[in-house]
Amino acid sequence: MKLFSLVLFLAFLLGTSAEQCGSQAGGAVCPNGICCSQYGWCGNTAVYCGAGCQSQCSGGGTPSTPSPTPTGSDVSSLISASLFEELLKHRNDQGCSNGFYTYNAFIAAAQSFNGFGTTGDDTTRKRELAAFLAQTSHETTGGWPSAPDGPYAWGYCFITENNKETYCTPSTDWPCASSNYNYGPAGTAINSDLLNNPDLVATDPTISFKTALWFWMTPQANKPSSHDVIIGKWTPSAADTSAGRVSGLWCHHQHYQWWARMWHWRR
C-alpha cells in the first residue's frame, strides 16, 4: 500500500498533509458546496455532513473533474513523440524508470480528460501542457545541478518515492491506506480500483498519467484545479484576494525554480 508513483507524490501529499476547511484551515470552505466535517475535511457523506459539520452541511456533491468544451485539436498536435523523447531523454536510463513513462501512455491518458491541453488558443494550450509536464517532471526528476543536459532533462526518472511514509486520513469512505484521500476519488474517476490495487499507479503507465491528470483537472478542498487557473477560468474570491492568492504561477509570485522548470518546456 506504500507504493505509489512520484508523478502523484506531491498531489497526494497535498491532499493528506493538512486539514482542508473549517477552523483547522483558517475558516476555509469546501468547493462546490460540499460539507466540512468537524475534523476539517471535505466530503458529502454523513461522516462529513452529520454531527459536528462546520459549514455547508447540506452537502453539494463530490468535486468533479471539469469538462470544458475543447477548442483545439488533440494534445498530440502540441507535442510529438520525438519532442517527448528529446525533452525527457533520460527517463529510459537504466537507473531511471527504464521505459515506464511512454509517449503513448501519456497521450492515451490525456485524451481521456476532456479539455486538457485543448482549451483556449494555441498559447493557452501550450502553456497548460508545459506547466503540467514541468510539474510532474519535477516530482519525478532524477536530475541534479550538474547532471548531463541539465537537471530538468531528467524528468520522469523515478516511479516510486524513495523515502516512503504512511499517510492516513481518517475516513469511513476511504479506509486507511497510503494517501487514501486521493486514491479513493481518483480511482472512482478513472474507473480503477486503486484502493485495493494501489500499485497500479506504479505498474500501469496509463493509469499513472491518468491519476496525475485527475489531480491536475479536479478542484479540491479550498483550492481550484491547476487546469482552471491555467486557462483563466478561476476567479479569486474575496478570501483569496485578502490572502494574496491570485491567478498565476506560485500564487502569482516570481520564483526562479518555477521559471527555470518552465523555460525547459517552452520550446
mmCIF file of N, CA and C in Angstrom, residues 5-76:
data_model
loop_
_atom_site.group_PDB
_atom_site.id
_atom_site.type_symbol
_atom_site.label_atom_id
_atom_site.label_comp_id
_atom_site.label_asym_id
_atom_site.label_seq_id
_atom_site.Cartn_x
_atom_site.Cartn_y
_atom_site.Cartn_z
ATOM 1 N N SER A 5 3.292 6.182 -7.352
ATOM 2 C CA SER A 5 4.090 6.892 -8.345
ATOM 3 C C SER A 5 4.457 8.279 -7.876
ATOM 4 N N LEU A 6 5.682 8.677 -8.199
ATOM 5 C CA LEU A 6 6.118 10.018 -7.854
ATOM 6 C C LEU A 6 5.391 11.081 -8.657
ATOM 7 N N VAL A 7 4.808 10.699 -9.794
ATOM 8 C CA VAL A 7 4.005 11.670 -10.532
ATOM 9 C C VAL A 7 2.911 12.202 -9.619
ATOM 10 N N LEU A 8 2.421 11.353 -8.731
ATOM 11 C CA LEU A 8 1.339 11.726 -7.845
ATOM 12 C C LEU A 8 1.807 12.141 -6.464
ATOM 13 N N PHE A 9 3.085 12.029 -6.164
ATOM 14 C CA PHE A 9 3.538 12.205 -4.791
ATOM 15 C C PHE A 9 3.130 13.544 -4.205
ATOM 16 N N LEU A 10 3.460 14.636 -4.889
ATOM 17 C CA LEU A 10 3.113 15.946 -4.357
ATOM 18 C C LEU A 10 1.607 16.120 -4.303
ATOM 19 N N ALA A 11 0.923 15.681 -5.340
ATOM 20 C CA ALA A 11 -0.522 15.843 -5.379
ATOM 21 C C ALA A 11 -1.185 15.117 -4.223
ATOM 22 N N PHE A 12 -0.805 13.876 -3.994
ATOM 23 C CA PHE A 12 -1.403 13.115 -2.921
ATOM 24 C C PHE A 12 -0.996 13.668 -1.569
ATOM 25 N N LEU A 13 0.233 14.102 -1.442
ATOM 26 C CA LEU A 13 0.697 14.652 -0.179
ATOM 27 C C LEU A 13 -0.075 15.913 0.174
ATOM 28 N N LEU A 14 -0.319 16.763 -0.807
ATOM 29 C CA LEU A 14 -1.076 17.979 -0.560
ATOM 30 C C LEU A 14 -2.494 17.655 -0.128
ATOM 31 N N GLY A 15 -3.009 16.551 -0.623
ATOM 32 C CA GLY A 15 -4.377 16.195 -0.277
ATOM 33 C C GLY A 15 -4.493 15.590 1.096
ATOM 34 N N THR A 16 -3.382 15.211 1.751
ATOM 35 C CA THR A 16 -3.474 14.497 3.004
ATOM 36 C C THR A 16 -2.635 15.094 4.112
ATOM 37 N N SER A 17 -1.798 16.078 3.821
ATOM 38 C CA SER A 17 -0.862 16.542 4.822
ATOM 39 C C SER A 17 -1.446 17.582 5.754
ATOM 40 N N ALA A 18 -2.596 18.183 5.441
ATOM 41 C CA ALA A 18 -3.165 19.205 6.293
ATOM 42 C C ALA A 18 -4.669 19.239 6.105
ATOM 43 N N GLU A 19 -5.376 19.668 7.164
ATOM 44 C CA GLU A 19 -6.817 19.793 7.071
ATOM 45 C C GLU A 19 -7.178 20.783 5.968
ATOM 46 N N GLN A 20 -8.386 20.656 5.464
ATOM 47 C CA GLN A 20 -8.766 21.383 4.259
ATOM 48 C C GLN A 20 -9.751 22.514 4.476
ATOM 49 N N CYS A 21 -10.463 22.525 5.594
ATOM 50 C CA CYS A 21 -11.531 23.505 5.752
ATOM 51 C C CYS A 21 -11.807 23.768 7.224
ATOM 52 N N GLY A 22 -12.714 24.712 7.460
ATOM 53 C CA GLY A 22 -13.152 24.982 8.820
ATOM 54 C C GLY A 22 -12.105 25.635 9.695
ATOM 55 N N SER A 23 -12.277 25.489 11.009
ATOM 56 C CA SER A 23 -11.370 26.122 11.965
ATOM 57 C C SER A 23 -9.951 25.602 11.836
ATOM 58 N N GLN A 24 -9.798 24.396 11.325
ATOM 59 C CA GLN A 24 -8.462 23.821 11.155
ATOM 60 C C GLN A 24 -7.724 24.406 9.963
ATOM 61 N N ALA A 25 -8.433 25.087 9.071
ATOM 62 C CA ALA A 25 -7.818 25.641 7.860
ATOM 63 C C ALA A 25 -8.167 27.117 7.696
ATOM 64 N N GLY A 26 -8.203 27.832 8.800
ATOM 65 C CA GLY A 26 -8.425 29.271 8.743
ATOM 66 C C GLY A 26 -9.799 29.691 8.266
ATOM 67 N N GLY A 27 -10.797 28.831 8.487
ATOM 68 C CA GLY A 27 -12.155 29.167 8.091
ATOM 69 C C GLY A 27 -12.483 28.895 6.638
ATOM 70 N N ALA A 28 -11.617 28.203 5.930
ATOM 71 C CA ALA A 28 -11.855 27.906 4.514
ATOM 72 C C ALA A 28 -13.092 27.027 4.352
ATOM 73 N N VAL A 29 -13.795 27.200 3.237
ATOM 74 C CA VAL A 29 -14.944 26.356 2.929
ATOM 75 C C VAL A 29 -14.580 25.415 1.788
ATOM 76 N N CYS A 30 -15.311 24.336 1.681
ATOM 77 C CA CYS A 30 -15.047 23.341 0.644
ATOM 78 C C CYS A 30 -15.621 23.810 -0.698
ATOM 79 N N PRO A 31 -15.064 23.336 -1.807
ATOM 80 C CA PRO A 31 -15.568 23.733 -3.125
ATOM 81 C C PRO A 31 -16.886 23.059 -3.447
ATOM 82 N N ASN A 32 -17.608 23.627 -4.377
ATOM 83 C CA ASN A 32 -18.831 23.017 -4.912
ATOM 84 C C ASN A 32 -19.893 22.764 -3.850
ATOM 85 N N GLY A 33 -19.828 23.505 -2.728
ATOM 86 C CA GLY A 33 -20.867 23.410 -1.716
ATOM 87 C C GLY A 33 -20.850 22.161 -0.875
ATOM 88 N N ILE A 34 -19.757 21.394 -0.890
ATOM 89 C CA ILE A 34 -19.739 20.165 -0.104
ATOM 90 C C ILE A 34 -19.423 20.461 1.356
ATOM 91 N N CYS A 35 -19.683 19.497 2.223
ATOM 92 C CA CYS A 35 -19.608 19.676 3.670
ATOM 93 C C CYS A 35 -18.174 19.725 4.188
ATOM 94 N N CYS A 36 -18.014 20.459 5.290
ATOM 95 C CA CYS A 36 -16.742 20.479 6.020
ATOM 96 C C CYS A 36 -16.961 19.760 7.340
ATOM 97 N N SER A 37 -16.294 18.644 7.559
ATOM 98 C CA SER A 37 -16.502 17.845 8.763
ATOM 99 C C SER A 37 -15.946 18.534 10.001
ATOM 100 N N GLN A 38 -16.276 17.998 11.164
ATOM 101 C CA GLN A 38 -15.786 18.568 12.420
ATOM 102 C C GLN A 38 -14.269 18.493 12.523
ATOM 103 N N TYR A 39 -13.662 17.618 11.715
ATOM 104 C CA TYR A 39 -12.212 17.464 11.759
ATOM 105 C C TYR A 39 -11.494 18.276 10.677
ATOM 106 N N GLY A 40 -12.269 18.998 9.843
ATOM 107 C CA GLY A 40 -11.639 19.857 8.842
ATOM 108 C C GLY A 40 -11.386 19.215 7.503
ATOM 109 N N TRP A 41 -12.227 18.212 7.120
ATOM 110 C CA TRP A 41 -12.065 17.546 5.829
ATOM 111 C C TRP A 41 -13.333 17.705 5.001
ATOM 112 N N CYS A 42 -13.185 17.696 3.686
ATOM 113 C CA CYS A 42 -14.302 17.920 2.769
ATOM 114 C C CYS A 42 -14.896 16.606 2.272
ATOM 115 N N GLY A 43 -16.214 16.545 2.191
ATOM 116 C CA GLY A 43 -16.887 15.361 1.669
ATOM 117 C C GLY A 43 -18.383 15.592 1.646
ATOM 118 N N ASN A 44 -19.148 14.618 1.156
ATOM 119 C CA ASN A 44 -20.596 14.811 1.075
ATOM 120 C C ASN A 44 -21.384 13.636 1.628
ATOM 121 N N THR A 45 -20.747 12.838 2.494
ATOM 122 C CA THR A 45 -21.457 11.749 3.152
ATOM 123 C C THR A 45 -21.785 12.158 4.581
ATOM 124 N N ALA A 46 -22.506 11.280 5.299
ATOM 125 C CA ALA A 46 -22.922 11.584 6.669
ATOM 126 C C ALA A 46 -21.741 11.845 7.588
ATOM 127 N N VAL A 47 -20.615 11.222 7.297
ATOM 128 C CA VAL A 47 -19.430 11.427 8.127
ATOM 129 C C VAL A 47 -19.013 12.892 8.108
ATOM 130 N N TYR A 48 -19.161 13.551 6.964
ATOM 131 C CA TYR A 48 -18.762 14.946 6.807
ATOM 132 C C TYR A 48 -19.908 15.911 7.124
ATOM 133 N N CYS A 49 -21.136 15.542 6.730
ATOM 134 C CA CYS A 49 -22.274 16.459 6.826
ATOM 135 C C CYS A 49 -23.083 16.285 8.105
ATOM 136 N N GLY A 50 -22.764 15.275 8.907
ATOM 137 C CA GLY A 50 -23.513 14.990 10.117
ATOM 138 C C GLY A 50 -23.027 15.763 11.325
ATOM 139 N N ALA A 51 -23.031 15.098 12.465
ATOM 140 C CA ALA A 51 -22.671 15.730 13.738
ATOM 141 C C ALA A 51 -21.314 16.423 13.662
ATOM 142 N N GLY A 52 -21.307 17.692 14.090
ATOM 143 C CA GLY A 52 -20.052 18.434 14.129
ATOM 144 C C GLY A 52 -19.691 19.133 12.837
ATOM 145 N N CYS A 53 -20.485 18.940 11.788
ATOM 146 C CA CYS A 53 -20.195 19.586 10.499
ATOM 147 C C CYS A 53 -20.049 21.090 10.701
ATOM 148 N N GLN A 54 -19.025 21.682 10.077
ATOM 149 C CA GLN A 54 -18.718 23.089 10.323
ATOM 150 C C GLN A 54 -19.345 24.055 9.318
ATOM 151 N N SER A 55 -19.551 23.625 8.088
ATOM 152 C CA SER A 55 -20.114 24.545 7.095
ATOM 153 C C SER A 55 -20.687 23.773 5.921
ATOM 154 N N GLN A 56 -21.638 24.401 5.216
ATOM 155 C CA GLN A 56 -22.266 23.824 4.023
ATOM 156 C C GLN A 56 -22.772 22.413 4.291
ATOM 157 N N CYS A 57 -23.465 22.255 5.431
ATOM 158 C CA CYS A 57 -23.773 20.910 5.924
ATOM 159 C C CYS A 57 -24.885 20.193 5.177
ATOM 160 N N SER A 58 -25.485 20.843 4.199
ATOM 161 C CA SER A 58 -26.463 20.142 3.373
ATOM 162 C C SER A 58 -25.783 19.365 2.265
ATOM 163 N N GLY A 59 -24.495 19.649 2.059
ATOM 164 C CA GLY A 59 -23.739 18.956 1.014
ATOM 165 C C GLY A 59 -24.086 19.502 -0.351
ATOM 166 N N GLY A 60 -23.179 19.276 -1.283
ATOM 167 C CA GLY A 60 -23.435 19.803 -2.613
ATOM 168 C C GLY A 60 -22.927 18.912 -3.710
ATOM 169 N N GLY A 61 -22.434 17.742 -3.324
ATOM 170 C CA GLY A 61 -21.899 16.845 -4.342
ATOM 171 C C GLY A 61 -20.399 16.770 -4.274
ATOM 172 N N THR A 62 -19.863 15.656 -4.700
ATOM 173 C CA THR A 62 -18.427 15.447 -4.690
ATOM 174 C C THR A 62 -17.765 16.262 -5.786
ATOM 175 N N PRO A 63 -16.598 16.889 -5.497
ATOM 176 C CA PRO A 63 -15.914 17.643 -6.552
ATOM 177 C C PRO A 63 -15.725 16.777 -7.786
ATOM 178 N N SER A 64 -16.008 17.317 -8.917
ATOM 179 C CA SER A 64 -15.901 16.533 -10.144
ATOM 180 C C SER A 64 -14.921 17.176 -11.100
ATOM 181 N N THR A 65 -14.401 16.363 -11.976
ATOM 182 C CA THR A 65 -13.474 16.874 -12.970
ATOM 183 C C THR A 65 -14.219 17.740 -13.971
ATOM 184 N N PRO A 66 -13.769 18.972 -14.190
ATOM 185 C CA PRO A 66 -14.463 19.851 -15.125
ATOM 186 C C PRO A 66 -14.380 19.327 -16.549
ATOM 187 N N SER A 67 -15.387 19.603 -17.339
ATOM 188 C CA SER A 67 -15.387 19.160 -18.731
ATOM 189 C C SER A 67 -15.679 20.331 -19.657
ATOM 190 N N PRO A 68 -14.743 21.262 -19.777
ATOM 191 C CA PRO A 68 -14.965 22.402 -20.666
ATOM 192 C C PRO A 68 -14.982 21.949 -22.111
ATOM 193 N N THR A 69 -15.626 22.731 -22.924
ATOM 194 C CA THR A 69 -15.670 22.402 -24.343
ATOM 195 C C THR A 69 -14.304 22.636 -24.969
ATOM 196 N N PRO A 70 -13.676 21.600 -25.486
ATOM 197 C CA PRO A 70 -12.357 21.788 -26.085
ATOM 198 C C PRO A 70 -12.444 22.651 -27.330
ATOM 199 N N THR A 71 -11.454 23.513 -27.488
ATOM 200 C CA THR A 71 -11.452 24.408 -28.640
ATOM 201 C C THR A 71 -10.279 24.146 -29.567
ATOM 202 N N GLY A 72 -9.432 23.192 -29.201
ATOM 203 C CA GLY A 72 -8.281 22.894 -30.033
ATOM 204 C C GLY A 72 -8.257 21.429 -30.400
ATOM 205 N N SER A 73 -7.225 21.031 -31.126
ATOM 206 C CA SER A 73 -7.107 19.644 -31.547
ATOM 207 C C SER A 73 -6.461 18.821 -30.449
ATOM 208 N N ASP A 74 -6.193 17.576 -30.751
ATOM 209 C CA ASP A 74 -5.641 16.638 -29.784
ATOM 210 C C ASP A 74 -4.289 17.097 -29.249
ATOM 211 N N VAL A 75 -3.971 16.682 -27.993
ATOM 212 C CA VAL A 75 -2.699 17.050 -27.364
ATOM 213 C C VAL A 75 -1.507 16.604 -28.202
ATOM 214 N N SER A 76 -1.677 15.522 -28.929
ATOM 215 C CA SER A 76 -0.565 15.027 -29.746
ATOM 216 C C SER A 76 -0.149 16.026 -30.819
#
